[in-house]
Structure formats: structure tokens, C-alpha cells
Coordinates of N, CA, C and O in Angstrom, one line a residue:
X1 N -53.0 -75.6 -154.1 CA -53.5 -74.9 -152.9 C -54.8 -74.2 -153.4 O -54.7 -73.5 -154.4
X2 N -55.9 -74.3 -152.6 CA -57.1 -73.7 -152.8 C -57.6 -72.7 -152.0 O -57.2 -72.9 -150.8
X3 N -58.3 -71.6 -152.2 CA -58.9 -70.9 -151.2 C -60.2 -70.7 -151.5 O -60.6 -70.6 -152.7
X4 N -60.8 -70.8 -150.7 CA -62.4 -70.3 -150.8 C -63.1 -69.2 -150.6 O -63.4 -69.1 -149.4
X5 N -63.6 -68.1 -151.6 CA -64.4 -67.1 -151.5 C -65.0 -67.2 -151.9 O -65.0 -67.6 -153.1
X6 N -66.4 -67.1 -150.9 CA -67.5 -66.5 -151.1 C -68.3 -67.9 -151.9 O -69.2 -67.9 -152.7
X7 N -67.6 -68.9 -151.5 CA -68.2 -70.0 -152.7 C -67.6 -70.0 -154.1 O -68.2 -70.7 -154.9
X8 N -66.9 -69.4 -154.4 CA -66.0 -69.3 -156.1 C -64.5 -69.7 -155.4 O -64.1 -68.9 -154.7
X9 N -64.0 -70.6 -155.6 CA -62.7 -70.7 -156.0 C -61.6 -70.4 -156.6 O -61.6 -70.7 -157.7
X10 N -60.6 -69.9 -156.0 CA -59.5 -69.4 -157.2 C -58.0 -70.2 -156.7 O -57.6 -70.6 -155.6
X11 N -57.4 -70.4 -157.9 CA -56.1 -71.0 -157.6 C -55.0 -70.6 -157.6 O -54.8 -70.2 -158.7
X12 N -54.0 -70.3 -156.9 CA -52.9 -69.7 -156.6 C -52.2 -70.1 -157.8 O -51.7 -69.1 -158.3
X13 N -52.1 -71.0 -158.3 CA -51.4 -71.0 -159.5 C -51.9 -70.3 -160.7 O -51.3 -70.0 -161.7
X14 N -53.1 -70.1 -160.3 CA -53.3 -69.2 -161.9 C -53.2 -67.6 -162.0 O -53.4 -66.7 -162.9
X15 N -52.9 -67.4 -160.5 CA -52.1 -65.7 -160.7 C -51.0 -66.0 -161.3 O -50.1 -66.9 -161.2
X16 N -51.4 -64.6 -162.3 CA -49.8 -64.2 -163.1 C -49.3 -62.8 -162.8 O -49.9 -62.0 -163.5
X17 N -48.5 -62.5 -162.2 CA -48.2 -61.3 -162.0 C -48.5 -60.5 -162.2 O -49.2 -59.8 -161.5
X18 N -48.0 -60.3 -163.9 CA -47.4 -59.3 -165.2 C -49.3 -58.9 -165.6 O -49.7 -57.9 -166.0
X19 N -50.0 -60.0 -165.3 CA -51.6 -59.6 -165.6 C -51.8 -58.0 -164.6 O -52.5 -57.1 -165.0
X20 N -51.2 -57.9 -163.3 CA -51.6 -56.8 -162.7 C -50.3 -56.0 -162.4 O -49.5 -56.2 -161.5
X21 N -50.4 -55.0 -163.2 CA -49.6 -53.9 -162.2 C -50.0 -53.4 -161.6 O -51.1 -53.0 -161.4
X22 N -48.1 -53.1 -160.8 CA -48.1 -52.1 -160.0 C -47.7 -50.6 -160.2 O -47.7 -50.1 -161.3
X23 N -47.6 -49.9 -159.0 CA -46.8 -48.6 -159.2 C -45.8 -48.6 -158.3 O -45.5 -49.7 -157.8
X24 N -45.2 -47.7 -158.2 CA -43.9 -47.1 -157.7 C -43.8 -47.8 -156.5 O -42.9 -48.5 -156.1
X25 N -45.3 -47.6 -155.5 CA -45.7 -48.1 -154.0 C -45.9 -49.6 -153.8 O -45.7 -50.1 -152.7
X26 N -46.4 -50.5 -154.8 CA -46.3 -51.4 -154.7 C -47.9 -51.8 -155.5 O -48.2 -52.9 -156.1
X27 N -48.7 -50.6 -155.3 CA -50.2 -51.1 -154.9 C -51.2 -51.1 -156.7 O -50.8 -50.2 -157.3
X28 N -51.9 -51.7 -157.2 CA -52.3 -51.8 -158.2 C -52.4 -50.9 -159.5 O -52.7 -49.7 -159.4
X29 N -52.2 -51.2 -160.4 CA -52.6 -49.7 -161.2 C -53.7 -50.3 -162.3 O -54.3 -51.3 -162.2
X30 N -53.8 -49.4 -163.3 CA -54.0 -50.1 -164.7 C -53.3 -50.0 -165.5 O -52.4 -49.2 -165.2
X31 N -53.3 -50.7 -166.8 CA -52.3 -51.7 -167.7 C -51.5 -50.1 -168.0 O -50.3 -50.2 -167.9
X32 N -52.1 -48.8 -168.3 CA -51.7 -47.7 -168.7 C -50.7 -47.1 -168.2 O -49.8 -46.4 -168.9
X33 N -50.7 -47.3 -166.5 CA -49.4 -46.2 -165.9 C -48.4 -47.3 -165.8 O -47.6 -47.2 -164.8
X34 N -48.1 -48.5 -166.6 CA -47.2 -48.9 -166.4 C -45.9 -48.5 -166.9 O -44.7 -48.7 -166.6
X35 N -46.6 -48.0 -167.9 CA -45.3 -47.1 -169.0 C -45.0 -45.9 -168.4 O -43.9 -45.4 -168.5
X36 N -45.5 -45.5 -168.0 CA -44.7 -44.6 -167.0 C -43.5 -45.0 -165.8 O -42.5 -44.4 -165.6
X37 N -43.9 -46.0 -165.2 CA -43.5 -47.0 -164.0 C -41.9 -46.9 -164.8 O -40.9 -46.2 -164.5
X38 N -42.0 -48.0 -166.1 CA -40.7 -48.6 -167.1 C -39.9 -47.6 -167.3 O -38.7 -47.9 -167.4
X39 N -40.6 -45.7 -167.4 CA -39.8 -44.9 -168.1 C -38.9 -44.4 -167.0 O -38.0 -43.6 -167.3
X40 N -39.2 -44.7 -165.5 CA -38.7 -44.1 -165.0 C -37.9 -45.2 -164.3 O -37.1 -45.0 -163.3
X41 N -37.9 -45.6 -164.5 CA -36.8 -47.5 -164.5 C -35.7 -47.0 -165.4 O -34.7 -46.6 -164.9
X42 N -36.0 -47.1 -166.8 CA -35.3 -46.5 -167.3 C -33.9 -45.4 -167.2 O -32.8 -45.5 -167.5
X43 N -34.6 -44.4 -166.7 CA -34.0 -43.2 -166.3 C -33.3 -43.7 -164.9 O -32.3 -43.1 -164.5
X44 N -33.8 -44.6 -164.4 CA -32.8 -44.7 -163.1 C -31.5 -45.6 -163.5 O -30.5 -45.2 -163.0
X45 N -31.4 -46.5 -164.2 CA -30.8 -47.5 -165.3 C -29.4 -46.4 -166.0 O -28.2 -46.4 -165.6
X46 N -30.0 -45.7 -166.9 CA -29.0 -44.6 -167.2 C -28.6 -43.8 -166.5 O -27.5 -43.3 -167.0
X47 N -29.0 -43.3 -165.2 CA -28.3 -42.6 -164.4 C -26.9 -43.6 -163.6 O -25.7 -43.6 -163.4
X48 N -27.9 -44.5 -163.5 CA -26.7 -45.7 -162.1 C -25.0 -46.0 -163.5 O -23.8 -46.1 -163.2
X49 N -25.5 -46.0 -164.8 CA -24.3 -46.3 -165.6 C -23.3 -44.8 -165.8 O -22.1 -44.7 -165.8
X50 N -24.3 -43.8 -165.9 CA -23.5 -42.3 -165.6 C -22.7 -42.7 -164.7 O -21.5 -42.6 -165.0
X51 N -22.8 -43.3 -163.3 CA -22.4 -42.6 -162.0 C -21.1 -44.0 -162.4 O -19.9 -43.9 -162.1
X52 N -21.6 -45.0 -163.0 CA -20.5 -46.3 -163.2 C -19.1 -45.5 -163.8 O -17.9 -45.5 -163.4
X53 N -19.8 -44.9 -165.1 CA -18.6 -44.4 -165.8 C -18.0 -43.2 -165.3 O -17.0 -42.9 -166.0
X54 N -18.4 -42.5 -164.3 CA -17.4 -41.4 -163.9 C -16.6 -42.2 -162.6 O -15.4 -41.7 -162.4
X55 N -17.2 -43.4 -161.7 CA -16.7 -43.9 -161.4 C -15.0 -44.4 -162.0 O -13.9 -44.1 -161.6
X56 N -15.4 -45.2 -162.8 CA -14.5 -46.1 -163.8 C -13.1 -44.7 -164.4 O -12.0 -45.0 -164.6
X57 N -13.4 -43.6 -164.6 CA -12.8 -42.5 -164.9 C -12.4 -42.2 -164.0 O -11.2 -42.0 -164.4
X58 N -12.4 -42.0 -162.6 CA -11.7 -41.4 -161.6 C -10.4 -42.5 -161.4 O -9.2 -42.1 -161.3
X59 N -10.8 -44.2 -161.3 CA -10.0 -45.0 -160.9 C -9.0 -45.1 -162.3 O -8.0 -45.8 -162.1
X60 N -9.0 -44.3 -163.6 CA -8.3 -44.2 -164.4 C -7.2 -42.9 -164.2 O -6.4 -42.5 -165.0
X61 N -7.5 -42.3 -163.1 CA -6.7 -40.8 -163.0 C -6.2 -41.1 -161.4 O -6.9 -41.2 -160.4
X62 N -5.1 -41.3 -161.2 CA -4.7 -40.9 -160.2 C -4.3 -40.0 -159.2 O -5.0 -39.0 -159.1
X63 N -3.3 -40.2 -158.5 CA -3.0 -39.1 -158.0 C -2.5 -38.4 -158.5 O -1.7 -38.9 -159.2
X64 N -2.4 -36.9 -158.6 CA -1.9 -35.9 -159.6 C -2.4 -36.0 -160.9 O -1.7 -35.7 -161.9
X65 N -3.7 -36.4 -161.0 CA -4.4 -36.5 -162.3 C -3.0 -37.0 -163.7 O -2.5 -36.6 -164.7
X66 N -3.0 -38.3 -162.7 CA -1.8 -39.1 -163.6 C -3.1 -40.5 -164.3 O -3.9 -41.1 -163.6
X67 N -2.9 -40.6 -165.5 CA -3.5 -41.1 -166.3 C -2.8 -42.9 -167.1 O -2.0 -43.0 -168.0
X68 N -3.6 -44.3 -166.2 CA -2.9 -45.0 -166.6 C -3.8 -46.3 -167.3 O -5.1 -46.4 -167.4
X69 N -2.8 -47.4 -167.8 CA -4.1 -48.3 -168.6 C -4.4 -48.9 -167.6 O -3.5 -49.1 -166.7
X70 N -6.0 -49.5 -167.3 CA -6.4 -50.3 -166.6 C -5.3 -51.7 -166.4 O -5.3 -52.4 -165.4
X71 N -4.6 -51.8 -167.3 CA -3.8 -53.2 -166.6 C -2.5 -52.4 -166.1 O -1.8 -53.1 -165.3
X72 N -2.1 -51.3 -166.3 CA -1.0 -51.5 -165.8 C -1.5 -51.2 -163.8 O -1.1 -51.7 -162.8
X73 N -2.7 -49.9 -164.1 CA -3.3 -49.8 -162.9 C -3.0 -51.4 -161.8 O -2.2 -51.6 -160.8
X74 N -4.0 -52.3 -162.3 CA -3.7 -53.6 -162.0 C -2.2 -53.9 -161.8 O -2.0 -54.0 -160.6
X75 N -1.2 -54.0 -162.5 CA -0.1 -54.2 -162.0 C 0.7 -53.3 -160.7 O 1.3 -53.9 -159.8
X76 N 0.6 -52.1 -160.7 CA 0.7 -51.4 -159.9 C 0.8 -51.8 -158.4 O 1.7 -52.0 -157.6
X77 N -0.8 -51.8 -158.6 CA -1.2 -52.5 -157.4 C -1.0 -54.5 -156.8 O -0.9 -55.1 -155.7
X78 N -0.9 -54.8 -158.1 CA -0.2 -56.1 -157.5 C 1.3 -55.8 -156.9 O 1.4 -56.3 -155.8
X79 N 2.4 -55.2 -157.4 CA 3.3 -55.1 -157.1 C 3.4 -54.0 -155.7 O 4.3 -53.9 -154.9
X80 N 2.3 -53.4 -155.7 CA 2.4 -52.7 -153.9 C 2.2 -54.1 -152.9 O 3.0 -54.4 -152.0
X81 N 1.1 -54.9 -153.3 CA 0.9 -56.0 -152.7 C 1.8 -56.7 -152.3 O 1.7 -57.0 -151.2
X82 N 3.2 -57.2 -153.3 CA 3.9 -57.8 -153.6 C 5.2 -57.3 -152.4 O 5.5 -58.0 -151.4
X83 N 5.7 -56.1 -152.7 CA 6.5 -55.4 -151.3 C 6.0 -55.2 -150.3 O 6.7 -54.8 -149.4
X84 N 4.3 -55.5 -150.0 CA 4.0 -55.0 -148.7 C 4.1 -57.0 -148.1 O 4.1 -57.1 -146.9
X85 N 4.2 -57.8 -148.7 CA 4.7 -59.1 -148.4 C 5.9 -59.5 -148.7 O 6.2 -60.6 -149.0
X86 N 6.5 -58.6 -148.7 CA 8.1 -58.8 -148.5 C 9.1 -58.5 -149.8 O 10.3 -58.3 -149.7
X87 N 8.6 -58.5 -150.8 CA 9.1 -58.5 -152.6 C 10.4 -56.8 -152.1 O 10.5 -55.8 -151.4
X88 N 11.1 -57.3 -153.0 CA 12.0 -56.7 -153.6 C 11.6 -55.4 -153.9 O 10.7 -55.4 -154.7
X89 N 12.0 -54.2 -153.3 CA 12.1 -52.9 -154.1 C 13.2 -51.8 -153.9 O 14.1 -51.9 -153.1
X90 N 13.0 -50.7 -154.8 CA 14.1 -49.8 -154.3 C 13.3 -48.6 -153.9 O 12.3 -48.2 -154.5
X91 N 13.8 -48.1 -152.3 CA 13.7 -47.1 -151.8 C 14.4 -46.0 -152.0 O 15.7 -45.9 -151.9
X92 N 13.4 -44.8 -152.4 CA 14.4 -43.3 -152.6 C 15.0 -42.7 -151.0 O 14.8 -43.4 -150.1
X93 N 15.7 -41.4 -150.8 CA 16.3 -41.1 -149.8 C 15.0 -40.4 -148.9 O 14.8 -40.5 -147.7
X94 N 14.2 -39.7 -149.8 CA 13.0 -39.4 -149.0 C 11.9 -40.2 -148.7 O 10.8 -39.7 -148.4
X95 N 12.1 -41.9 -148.9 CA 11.1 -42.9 -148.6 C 10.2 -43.4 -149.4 O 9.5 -44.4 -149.1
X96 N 10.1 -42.7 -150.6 CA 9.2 -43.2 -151.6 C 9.6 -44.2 -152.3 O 10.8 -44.3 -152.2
X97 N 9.1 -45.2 -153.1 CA 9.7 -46.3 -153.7 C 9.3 -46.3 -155.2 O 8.1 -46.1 -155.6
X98 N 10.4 -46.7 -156.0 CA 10.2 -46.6 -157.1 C 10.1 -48.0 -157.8 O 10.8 -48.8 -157.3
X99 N 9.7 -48.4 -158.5 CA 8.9 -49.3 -159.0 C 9.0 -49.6 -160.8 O 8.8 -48.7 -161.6
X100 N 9.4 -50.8 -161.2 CA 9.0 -50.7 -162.6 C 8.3 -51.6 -163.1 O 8.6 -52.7 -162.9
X101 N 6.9 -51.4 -164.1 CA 6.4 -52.2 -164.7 C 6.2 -52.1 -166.2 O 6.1 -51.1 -166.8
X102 N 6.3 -53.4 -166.7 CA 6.2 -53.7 -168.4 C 4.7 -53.9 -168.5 O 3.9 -54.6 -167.9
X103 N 4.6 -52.8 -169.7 CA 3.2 -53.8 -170.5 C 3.4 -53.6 -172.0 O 4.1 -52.8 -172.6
X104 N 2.5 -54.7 -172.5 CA 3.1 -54.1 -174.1 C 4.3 -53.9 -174.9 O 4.6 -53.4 -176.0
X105 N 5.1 -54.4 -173.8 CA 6.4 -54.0 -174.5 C 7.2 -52.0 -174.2 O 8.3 -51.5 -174.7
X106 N 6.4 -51.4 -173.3 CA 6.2 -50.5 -172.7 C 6.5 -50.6 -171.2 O 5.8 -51.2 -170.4
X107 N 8.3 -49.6 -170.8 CA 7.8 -50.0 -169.4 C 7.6 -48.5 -168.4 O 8.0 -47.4 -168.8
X108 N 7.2 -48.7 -167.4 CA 6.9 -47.3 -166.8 C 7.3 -47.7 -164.9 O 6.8 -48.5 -164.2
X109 N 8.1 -47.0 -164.7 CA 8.8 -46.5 -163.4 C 8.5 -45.3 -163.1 O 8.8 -44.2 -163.5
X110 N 7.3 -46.0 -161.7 CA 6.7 -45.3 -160.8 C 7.0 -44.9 -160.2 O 8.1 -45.5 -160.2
X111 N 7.2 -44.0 -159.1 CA 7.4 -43.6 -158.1 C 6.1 -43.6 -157.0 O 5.1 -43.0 -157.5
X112 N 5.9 -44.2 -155.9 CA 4.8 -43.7 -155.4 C 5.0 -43.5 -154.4 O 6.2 -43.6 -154.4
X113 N 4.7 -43.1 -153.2 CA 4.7 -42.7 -151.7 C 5.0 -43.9 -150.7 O 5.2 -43.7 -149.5
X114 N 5.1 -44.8 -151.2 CA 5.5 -46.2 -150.2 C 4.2 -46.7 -149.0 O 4.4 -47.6 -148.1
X115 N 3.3 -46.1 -149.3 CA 2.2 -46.0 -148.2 C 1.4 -47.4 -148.7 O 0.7 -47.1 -149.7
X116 N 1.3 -48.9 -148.2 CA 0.2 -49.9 -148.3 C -1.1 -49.5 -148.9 O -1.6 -49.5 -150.0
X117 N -1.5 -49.1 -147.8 CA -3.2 -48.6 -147.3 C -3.5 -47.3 -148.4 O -4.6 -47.5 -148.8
X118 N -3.0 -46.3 -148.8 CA -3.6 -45.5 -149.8 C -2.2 -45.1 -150.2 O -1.5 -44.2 -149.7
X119 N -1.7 -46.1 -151.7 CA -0.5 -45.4 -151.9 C -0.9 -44.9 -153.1 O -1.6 -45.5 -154.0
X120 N -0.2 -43.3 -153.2 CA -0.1 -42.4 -154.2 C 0.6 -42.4 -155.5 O 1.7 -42.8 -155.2
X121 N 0.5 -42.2 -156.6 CA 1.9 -42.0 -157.4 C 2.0 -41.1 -157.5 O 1.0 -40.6 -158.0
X122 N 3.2 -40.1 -157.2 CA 4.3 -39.0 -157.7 C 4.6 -38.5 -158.7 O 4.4 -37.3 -159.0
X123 N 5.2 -39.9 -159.9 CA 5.9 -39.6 -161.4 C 5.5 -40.7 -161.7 O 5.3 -41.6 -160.9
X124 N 5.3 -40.8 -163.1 CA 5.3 -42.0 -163.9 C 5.9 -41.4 -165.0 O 5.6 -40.4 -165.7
X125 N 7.2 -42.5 -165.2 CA 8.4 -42.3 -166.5 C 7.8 -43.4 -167.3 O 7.6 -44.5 -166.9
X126 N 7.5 -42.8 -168.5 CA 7.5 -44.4 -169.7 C 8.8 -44.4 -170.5 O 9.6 -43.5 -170.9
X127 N 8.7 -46.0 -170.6 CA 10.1 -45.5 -171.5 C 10.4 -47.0 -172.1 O 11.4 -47.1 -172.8

């Protein structure tokens, strides 16, 4: 594809991007403030992984700042899954259900609130 200015021709194919920066706005710079541009790329980069790993920390603490491994977490929650489709469990007198899962050779009986949609844990026994 060709365009014509002014009688000089230029070809869309031989724009290269990375030959022109930008800024923040979109609009041209020179080759210089690009490093500025990167450093604050950067800084947004390391912030978004802060916010990942306090993220990732919170979903390791549950309720009652109860502390568990990512897989058993995972099992947990399969096994709420599991009774809220019909599976086997035991109900306490005040409605909570107790629960047991192996990992590791490690097993832990949960108690949690019996609630689908945001269920809590109570106690976690290892044993």
C-alpha cells in the first residue's frame, strides 16, 4: 500500500514502531523520555505483583485467621461442592458440618458453617 505526499512516497511497511516513541498520552516523544515511560511500567508491574501477593495471602487465611495449604484449601472447597450435590456428610446439632480431609498423609476435620455460597471455617483439628 502506497500513499502519496507531496510527491515523495512512503510505505506503510517500512514504519517500525519501536523507531518512534511515545508517552504516557500516546503522542510522540524523543528516544530520551522513553526511559522514563519503562520506569514507570516498571513500578506499575511491581505494584500489580504486591497487590497479587497480599491477594494470594488473604485466600491462605481464612476465617478466623485460620491458616491452610493451598491444596487442602482446594480440597475444602471441592468437598463443599461435593455435599452441596448431594455427597455424604455429618451435621452438628447447631447445623455446622464437619468435614474430613487427608493430605500428605495428614488429616484435618473441619468444621465449617454449612453455608454453599460463603462457607466459613470454625475449627480446623489436624491429626
Amino acid at each position: 500500500m502506497r500513499f502519496s505526499l507531496r510527491e515523495k512516497e512512503m510505505q506503510v511497511a517500512d514504519w517500525r514502531e519501536e523507531e518512534h516513541p511515545r508517552d504516557k498520552d500516546g503522542k510522540f516523544t524523543d528516544k530520551g523520555e522513553k526511559k522514563a515511560v519503562s520506569i514507570d511500567r516498571i513500578k506499575s508491574i511491581v505494584e500489580k505483583r504486591k497487590q497479587e501477593k497480599t491477594v494470594v495471602q488473604k485466600q491462605n487465611k481464612g476465617y478466623n485467621n485460620i491458616e491452610l495449604d493451598k491444596v487442602v484449601w482446594a480440597k475444602f472447597y471441592n468437598k463443599v461442592a461435593e455435599i452441596q450435590h448431594g455427597g455424604a456428610y455429618e451435621k452438628t446439632k447447631s447445623g455446622n458440618i464437619r468435614i474430613t480431609i487427608e493430605h500428605e498423609g495428614t488429616y484435618y476435620t473441619i468444621l465449617y458453617n454449612g453455608d454453599f455460597q460463603d462457607p466459613k471455617i470454625l475449627r480446623v483439628n489436624k491429626h
